[in-house]
Amino acid sequence: MNIAVKVDAAEAAKADAHALPLDKINPAKVERFQDDTLWPYFERLRAEDPVNFTPESEFGPYWSITKWEDIMAVDTDHEAFTSTEGIGLGTLAQQAEMEKIMPGRSREMQLEAARRGEGSFIGLDEPHHGPKRKAVSPTLAPANIANMSPMVRERAGEILDSLPIGVEFDWVDKVSMELTAMTLATLFDFPFEERRRLTRWSDMFMNLPGHGPVESWEQKAAAIFECRAVFQDLWNRRVDAEPGIDLISMLAHNPATRGMSVDEYQGNVAVLIIGGNDTTRNTISGSVYWLNKNPDQYDKLRADPDLVVNMVSETIRYQTPLAHMSRVATRDVEIGGKTIKKGDRVVMWYISGNRDESVIADPNLYDITRERPRHHMSFGFGVHRCVGNRVAEMQLTIIWEEILKRFPMIKVIGEPVRSYSSFIHGYESMRVVIPARA
Ligand code: HEM
C-alpha cells in the first residue's frame, strides 16, 4: 500500500468507526489489522462504550474490554475468568477445518483436557498452571539470560555484518526472524543449523491458508506433524540425559512436567515456539518502523545510545505485538458497569489499553524518553504475565546496541506488509535500505 492510499484508508476508517452502531463495530475484524485502520474503532469504544458486546461475528459473540483498568481487572482475576476455553479469538472455520484433517484432536477434546489440567500452561488455570510455568521459568530468568547474552550479542553482530549496504532487502526475513530463531534455538538447545525450521513452524501454526507460508490446510497439518515428530525425538533424547538448562530438559526433568502426556508436551512446545518467535520478531521490525515514522526520536537515539532500553519498552507498548488475549467468565461478573454472564467470551485488548489516554499521557505519541517506559500492558498481568519478557527485552536491547555501533540509518522503503491477524500484531515483510556504515 502506498502512503496516499494509506491516508485515504485511514480517513474512511475514521468515518466508518463513527457511523457503525456500537454492536456492529466488531473490533477483531482481521482486515483492519492488515491495513492498519484499527485505531479509530478502539478510540470510539474507549470513549463511548469501553466494555462493548459484539453479539454476532466470524468469531462468535464476544465482549471487548478496551480500557486499562478494566483489562487489568480481567487479567488479574483468574478465578472469574478462565484460560481453559482458548486464549485467542480463533476463527470457528479454522477449528472446523483442522478437526477434519487431524482427527482425534478435536477442539472439544483439547478443551476437555485443559479443564482437567492437561495442556499447554498458557491455557490452564490454577492450581495446574503455576507448577508447569515454574518448570520452564529458570531458562527464561535473569541468571540464564546473563549467561546467554554474550552469545546473542555475537550472533546479532554477525547478522548485522552480513547485511548489504545500499541495496534494498527485507528486514523481517534477514534480521527479525534470524535473530529470534537463533535465540529460540539456544533456549531449546535445538540444532542450530536448522533454526529456521522453528520460524517456519511458528508461521505455519499461526497463519491461515493464503497467508504467510501457509498454502492449504493439509500443508499446515503436515507442518504441525513434522514439528511434533522432531520435538518428540528431542524429548526422547533429553529425558535420559543429564539435565541441562534448555527448555526441553527443564520440561523432561521437572517433577511437575516430566509425566506430561505427549499432547501436553507438544502444546507447551507450540506455545514456547510461538511466544518466542512472533512477538519479539514483530517488535524488532516495529522498532525500525516507528523510528522511521518518528525521525526526531531516531535522532535522539543516535545522539544518546543509552536511550536504547527506554526505546525498547516504548516500542513494545506502541507495537503491542499480541493485540489481545481472551478468557471466558466462570460466573456472572461486573466489569466497567456491565454484567458479563457466566460462559461469555471476553477479549482483553492490550493494543487499546496501551493507548488509554486516562492512564498514559499522549498515548499516541511514540516517545522514547518517557519516564516510566515499562508502564504498558503488552506482557499482560496476573498469573499468565509473559514469562519470556526479559528474554524479549534482552534481544531487542542487544540488537539495537549493535545496530547503533554500525549503521547511522536504516531506512524503511514504502509501507510494510502487515500480518493477517487480530491476535498477532506484526509484519510479514518490510523493505529497507541501509545507506552506509558508520
Ligand atoms: C515483545 C515480546 C513479547 C510479548 C509482547 C509477549 C506477550 C505475552 C502476553 C500478552 C502473554 C499473556 C499474558 C496474559 O495472559 O496475561 C504472554 C505469555 C507468555 N509468553 Fe510472551 N511475549 C513476548 C515474548 C516472549 C518470549 C521471548 C517468550 C519465550 C521465549 C514468551 C513466552 C511466553 C509464554 C510461555 C507465555 C505463557 C505464560 C503463562 O501462561 O504463564 N514470550 N506473552
XYZ file of C-alpha atoms and ligand atoms in Angstrom:
481
model
C 0.000 0.000 0.000
C 1.449 3.418 -0.859
C 1.254 6.385 1.510
C -1.617 8.212 -0.303
C -3.778 5.074 -0.288
C -2.964 4.603 3.395
C -4.116 8.141 4.250
C -7.393 7.606 2.337
C -7.958 4.283 4.101
C -7.364 5.925 7.488
C -9.929 8.661 6.718
C -12.505 6.120 5.541
C -11.948 4.030 8.678
C -12.470 7.062 10.901
C -15.827 7.777 9.262
C -16.829 4.102 9.395
C -15.819 3.762 13.056
C -18.135 6.628 13.995
C -21.027 5.600 11.746
C -21.366 1.971 12.840
C -23.819 1.056 15.608
C -21.797 0.051 18.680
C -22.848 -3.588 18.490
C -21.613 -3.823 14.896
C -18.083 -2.500 15.433
C -16.535 -5.979 15.805
C -13.065 -4.683 16.674
C -11.473 -8.084 15.926
C -12.067 -7.724 12.191
C -8.830 -9.001 10.711
C -8.751 -6.824 7.599
C -8.403 -3.678 9.730
C -5.258 -5.066 11.315
C -3.795 -5.900 7.951
C -4.384 -2.416 6.526
C -3.632 -0.640 9.839
C -7.057 1.022 10.158
C -7.931 -0.489 13.558
C -7.229 2.620 15.654
C -10.440 4.753 15.307
C -12.625 1.777 16.241
C -10.821 1.370 19.558
C -10.770 5.140 20.093
C -14.551 5.238 19.789
C -15.029 2.250 22.083
C -12.784 3.713 24.783
C -14.744 6.972 24.650
C -18.295 5.683 24.287
C -18.546 2.018 25.237
C -15.374 0.699 26.901
C -16.911 -2.682 27.697
C -18.549 -3.470 24.375
C -20.541 -6.502 23.268
C -20.377 -7.868 19.717
C -23.362 -10.221 19.502
C -22.511 -11.684 16.091
C -19.210 -12.083 14.293
C -16.990 -14.536 12.457
C -15.598 -15.319 15.947
C -18.986 -15.771 17.586
C -20.267 -13.393 20.273
C -17.668 -11.673 22.477
C -17.090 -8.784 24.874
C -14.321 -6.283 24.126
C -12.525 -4.709 27.075
C -10.708 -1.649 25.813
C -9.601 0.468 28.815
C -6.553 -0.111 31.022
C -8.262 -0.524 34.405
C -10.905 -2.921 33.078
C -8.322 -5.028 31.218
C -6.274 -5.200 34.406
C -9.381 -6.261 36.368
C -9.993 -9.190 33.992
C -6.356 -10.253 33.618
C -5.725 -10.373 37.365
C -8.930 -12.258 38.240
C -8.121 -15.779 37.121
C -10.928 -17.244 39.199
C -13.699 -15.304 37.471
C -12.063 -15.618 34.036
C -10.750 -18.973 32.867
C -7.956 -19.544 30.342
C -9.090 -23.096 29.581
C -11.563 -22.133 26.841
C -8.983 -20.742 24.414
C -6.772 -17.665 24.840
C -7.121 -16.092 21.397
C -10.022 -15.435 19.069
C -9.510 -18.253 16.592
C -11.958 -18.428 13.737
C -14.532 -21.174 14.070
C -13.911 -22.071 10.447
C -10.232 -22.682 11.199
C -11.025 -25.052 14.052
C -13.539 -26.978 11.965
C -11.042 -27.370 9.105
C -8.257 -28.565 11.382
C -10.524 -31.104 13.015
C -11.247 -32.653 9.622
C -7.564 -33.077 8.912
C -6.315 -34.034 12.374
C -8.950 -36.480 13.684
C -8.627 -37.371 17.336
C -7.515 -33.828 18.170
C -10.816 -32.005 18.138
C -11.186 -28.665 19.843
C -13.639 -30.205 22.295
C -11.080 -32.864 23.307
C -8.420 -30.225 23.785
C -10.749 -28.116 25.917
C -11.702 -31.163 27.992
C -8.001 -31.845 28.622
C -7.403 -28.222 29.665
C -10.295 -28.374 32.124
C -8.674 -31.499 33.626
C -5.440 -29.546 33.981
C -3.624 -31.014 30.963
C -2.451 -28.913 28.053
C -0.057 -26.090 27.374
C 0.241 -23.977 30.517
C -0.900 -20.770 28.827
C -4.317 -22.433 28.543
C -4.544 -23.811 32.082
C -5.957 -22.430 35.311
C -4.647 -22.795 38.854
C -3.652 -24.998 40.545
C -2.392 -26.712 37.366
C -0.834 -23.710 35.636
C 1.641 -22.462 38.270
C 3.885 -25.543 38.756
C 4.173 -26.074 34.979
C 5.086 -22.461 34.345
C 7.721 -22.761 37.095
C 9.279 -25.702 35.254
C 10.388 -23.542 32.321
C 10.909 -20.230 34.086
C 14.585 -20.808 35.131
C 15.553 -20.964 31.436
C 13.948 -17.555 30.880
C 15.116 -15.948 34.154
C 17.810 -13.264 34.604
C 20.668 -15.635 35.563
C 20.341 -17.683 32.398
C 19.735 -14.561 30.313
C 23.017 -13.144 31.619
C 24.747 -16.362 30.524
C 23.165 -16.242 27.092
C 23.580 -12.602 26.255
C 27.249 -12.625 25.099
C 26.297 -15.306 22.567
C 23.211 -13.379 21.439
C 25.401 -10.275 21.023
C 27.936 -12.126 18.936
C 25.221 -13.579 16.705
C 23.427 -10.255 16.397
C 26.723 -8.736 15.250
C 27.194 -11.492 12.663
C 23.694 -10.934 11.259
C 24.249 -7.183 11.018
C 27.703 -7.548 9.452
C 26.238 -9.734 6.717
C 23.650 -7.148 5.614
C 24.052 -5.470 2.211
C 24.794 -1.738 2.059
C 22.917 0.474 -0.402
C 20.713 -2.409 -1.563
C 17.053 -2.919 -0.649
C 16.200 -6.048 1.385
C 13.503 -7.489 3.663
C 14.329 -6.594 7.281
C 11.779 -9.089 8.657
C 13.434 -12.039 6.962
C 17.088 -11.098 7.255
C 17.145 -9.666 10.785
C 13.969 -10.041 12.859
C 13.355 -13.686 12.005
C 17.002 -14.630 12.060
C 17.774 -13.185 15.494
C 14.675 -14.660 17.133
C 15.318 -18.052 15.511
C 18.886 -18.047 16.831
C 17.768 -17.183 20.352
C 14.963 -19.711 20.356
C 17.298 -22.453 19.089
C 19.581 -21.628 22.016
C 16.697 -21.716 24.525
C 15.574 -25.148 23.241
C 19.127 -26.343 22.567
C 17.739 -27.074 19.105
C 20.176 -27.961 16.268
C 21.474 -24.516 15.370
C 21.772 -25.015 11.600
C 18.095 -25.991 11.496
C 16.913 -22.950 13.455
C 14.759 -21.505 10.653
C 12.518 -24.578 10.921
C 11.359 -23.048 14.222
C 10.386 -19.854 12.419
C 8.616 -21.821 9.725
C 6.659 -23.932 12.208
C 5.640 -20.843 14.151
C 4.344 -19.268 10.932
C 2.571 -22.489 9.953
C 0.845 -22.645 13.374
C -0.304 -19.059 13.284
C -1.359 -18.326 9.702
C -4.465 -19.175 7.720
C -4.175 -20.622 4.200
C -3.240 -17.867 1.767
C -1.190 -16.028 4.383
C 2.463 -16.286 5.390
C 3.873 -19.637 4.232
C 0.524 -21.493 4.588
C -0.897 -22.630 1.248
C -3.526 -25.157 2.391
C -4.977 -26.786 5.492
C -3.241 -30.056 4.551
C 0.134 -28.370 4.289
C -0.474 -26.662 7.649
C -1.331 -30.001 9.278
C 1.747 -31.644 7.722
C 3.991 -28.936 9.229
C 2.419 -29.465 12.651
C 3.069 -33.233 12.425
C 6.638 -32.599 11.328
C 7.265 -30.254 14.257
C 5.752 -32.770 16.677
C 7.984 -35.578 15.370
C 11.174 -33.520 15.690
C 10.313 -32.357 19.228
C 9.307 -35.882 20.270
C 12.740 -37.070 19.230
C 14.392 -34.257 21.216
C 12.335 -35.168 24.305
C 13.294 -38.849 23.995
C 16.950 -37.912 23.922
C 16.836 -35.348 26.751
C 14.729 -37.377 29.156
C 17.525 -39.917 29.730
C 20.387 -37.433 29.529
C 21.934 -35.242 32.228
C 19.543 -32.301 32.777
C 20.613 -29.079 31.030
C 19.214 -25.538 31.348
C 17.372 -25.712 27.986
C 13.562 -25.621 27.875
C 13.146 -29.265 26.795
C 15.410 -30.599 29.559
C 13.566 -28.457 32.072
C 10.239 -29.966 30.993
C 11.665 -33.502 30.804
C 13.188 -33.436 34.300
C 10.891 -31.279 36.443
C 8.557 -33.376 38.642
C 5.603 -31.141 37.624
C 6.079 -31.813 33.919
C 8.125 -34.984 33.340
C 4.980 -37.152 33.421
C 3.159 -34.991 30.840
C 1.234 -36.646 28.036
C 2.625 -36.293 24.525
C -0.128 -33.800 23.656
C 0.596 -31.701 26.694
C 4.321 -31.581 25.945
C 3.637 -30.693 22.329
C 1.197 -27.968 23.386
C 3.872 -26.416 25.589
C 6.415 -26.614 22.790
C 4.000 -24.829 20.434
C 3.409 -22.024 22.938
C 7.133 -21.564 23.501
C 7.850 -21.570 19.758
C 5.115 -19.039 19.040
C 5.783 -16.985 22.185
C 9.474 -16.783 21.429
C 9.111 -16.014 17.743
C 6.347 -13.768 16.513
C 6.227 -11.319 19.374
C 9.917 -10.486 19.522
C 10.270 -10.585 15.753
C 7.494 -8.051 15.319
C 8.932 -5.775 17.979
C 12.317 -5.776 16.215
C 10.590 -4.850 12.949
C 8.328 -2.380 14.771
C 11.300 -0.557 16.274
C 12.732 0.161 12.824
C 9.307 1.172 11.509
C 8.379 3.533 14.371
C 11.822 5.162 14.474
C 11.426 5.872 10.759
C 7.957 7.320 11.301
C 9.343 9.497 14.113
C 12.695 10.844 12.875
C 13.049 13.170 15.885
C 13.081 10.078 18.126
C 15.586 8.333 15.849
C 17.823 11.429 16.152
C 17.580 11.308 19.958
C 18.517 7.634 19.982
C 21.525 8.183 17.726
C 22.638 11.086 19.923
C 22.265 9.053 23.126
C 22.547 5.258 22.762
C 21.746 4.924 26.484
C 18.142 5.511 25.411
C 18.036 2.024 23.846
C 16.481 0.404 26.932
C 13.700 3.037 27.047
C 13.154 2.810 23.313
C 12.728 -0.963 23.559
C 9.946 -0.677 26.132
C 8.271 2.203 24.300
C 8.273 0.096 21.124
C 6.798 -2.894 22.980
C 3.984 -0.598 24.176
C 3.454 1.147 20.879
C 3.557 -2.016 18.774
C 1.652 -4.284 21.218
C 2.791 -7.459 19.419
C -0.047 -9.517 20.921
C -3.119 -7.386 20.314
C -5.340 -9.357 22.670
C -5.800 -12.311 24.984
C -9.152 -13.908 25.615
C -10.883 -15.511 28.605
C -14.319 -16.952 29.430
C -16.297 -15.883 32.525
C -16.768 -18.659 35.110
C -19.584 -16.742 36.833
C -21.595 -13.553 36.325
C -19.211 -10.661 36.922
C -19.428 -6.891 36.635
C -16.757 -5.048 34.648
C -16.970 -1.328 33.887
C -20.643 -1.235 34.877
C -21.693 -4.091 32.559
C -22.644 -7.590 33.617
C -20.685 -10.277 31.882
C -22.585 -13.540 32.132
C -21.112 -16.897 33.071
C -19.881 -18.547 29.854
C -19.413 -15.279 27.924
C -16.196 -14.773 25.983
C -14.151 -11.723 26.939
C -11.347 -10.173 24.889
C -8.743 -8.015 26.629
C -7.499 -5.561 24.004
C -3.976 -4.777 25.197
C -3.491 -2.804 21.982
C -6.243 -0.431 23.131
C -5.266 -0.349 26.826
C -1.804 0.774 25.708
C -3.428 3.824 24.082
C -5.715 4.620 27.022
C -5.403 8.389 27.439
C -6.622 8.241 31.047
C -3.553 6.221 32.109
C -0.792 7.117 29.639
C -0.071 10.735 28.739
C -0.237 11.397 24.985
C -0.529 7.681 24.287
C -0.477 8.099 20.506
C 2.953 9.708 20.684
C 5.925 7.428 20.174
C 8.235 8.919 22.810
C 11.422 7.064 23.725
C 12.105 9.405 26.654
C 9.039 8.521 28.734
C 9.696 8.432 32.471
C 8.070 5.039 33.015
C 8.549 3.226 29.717
C 7.747 -0.212 31.206
C 4.311 1.051 32.197
C 2.472 -0.821 29.407
C 0.157 -3.813 29.030
C 1.934 -5.699 26.253
C 3.101 -8.534 28.526
C -0.272 -8.893 30.277
C -0.738 -9.070 34.051
C -1.543 -11.669 36.664
C -0.569 -15.322 36.763
C -0.106 -15.634 32.980
C 2.023 -12.490 32.585
C 4.604 -13.179 29.878
C 7.309 -15.448 31.268
C 9.620 -14.569 28.357
C 9.537 -10.790 28.794
C 13.155 -10.414 29.939
C 14.394 -12.586 27.068
C 12.494 -10.387 24.635
C 13.891 -7.175 26.140
C 17.420 -8.611 26.145
C 17.304 -9.450 22.425
C 15.888 -6.078 21.476
C 18.378 -4.166 23.583
C 21.332 -6.081 22.186
C 20.308 -5.807 18.538
C 19.882 -2.024 18.863
C 23.145 -1.549 20.749
C 24.851 -3.391 17.909
C 22.912 -1.538 15.175
C 23.919 1.860 16.581
C 27.599 0.857 16.535
C 27.337 0.010 12.844
C 24.649 1.917 10.941
C 23.620 5.583 11.307
C 20.361 4.857 9.460
C 18.082 2.010 8.475
C 15.610 3.476 6.019
C 12.175 1.886 5.567
C 11.021 1.835 1.933
C 7.256 2.191 1.445
C 4.766 0.539 3.774
C 5.382 -2.918 5.282
C 3.087 -5.881 4.607
C 1.208 -6.426 7.857
C 0.108 -9.762 9.329
C -3.388 -11.017 8.554
C -4.397 -11.425 12.183
C -6.106 -9.571 15.001
C -4.080 -11.586 17.524
C -0.513 -11.211 16.269
C 0.070 -7.540 15.518
C 3.030 -7.590 13.203
C 4.706 -7.530 9.832
C 5.138 -10.169 7.156
C 7.763 -8.154 5.340
C 9.346 -4.713 5.464
C 11.690 -3.407 2.759
C 14.608 -1.326 3.989
C 17.884 0.050 2.768
C 20.999 0.790 4.808
C 22.643 3.710 3.019
C 26.061 3.457 4.708
C 28.113 2.046 7.551
C 29.090 4.257 10.475
C 7.894 -8.471 22.993
C 7.783 -9.769 23.133
C 6.651 -10.483 23.831
C 5.366 -10.066 24.086
C 4.733 -8.731 23.756
C 4.693 -11.157 24.785
C 3.382 -11.103 25.233
C 2.774 -12.080 26.001
C 1.443 -11.979 26.563
C 0.482 -10.824 26.339
C 1.207 -13.097 27.285
C -0.082 -13.458 28.038
C -0.227 -12.618 29.266
C -1.541 -12.779 29.970
O -2.363 -13.632 29.591
O -1.728 -12.053 30.964
C 2.388 -13.925 27.181
C 2.544 -15.143 27.769
C 3.612 -15.979 27.504
N 4.768 -15.670 26.798
Fe 5.209 -13.889 25.956
N 5.571 -12.197 24.906
C 6.768 -11.835 24.345
C 7.924 -12.607 24.296
C 8.025 -13.906 24.727
C 9.205 -14.739 24.604
C 10.534 -14.294 24.019
C 8.866 -15.972 25.107
C 9.685 -17.231 25.242
C 10.892 -17.389 24.949
C 7.488 -15.886 25.569
C 6.784 -16.916 26.158
C 5.547 -16.790 26.750
C 4.895 -17.874 27.469
C 5.424 -19.280 27.661
C 3.673 -17.360 27.947
C 2.641 -18.071 28.803
C 2.829 -17.682 30.262
C 1.819 -18.296 31.208
O 0.752 -18.739 30.763
O 2.113 -18.372 32.419
N 7.024 -14.624 25.322
N 3.343 -13.264 26.399
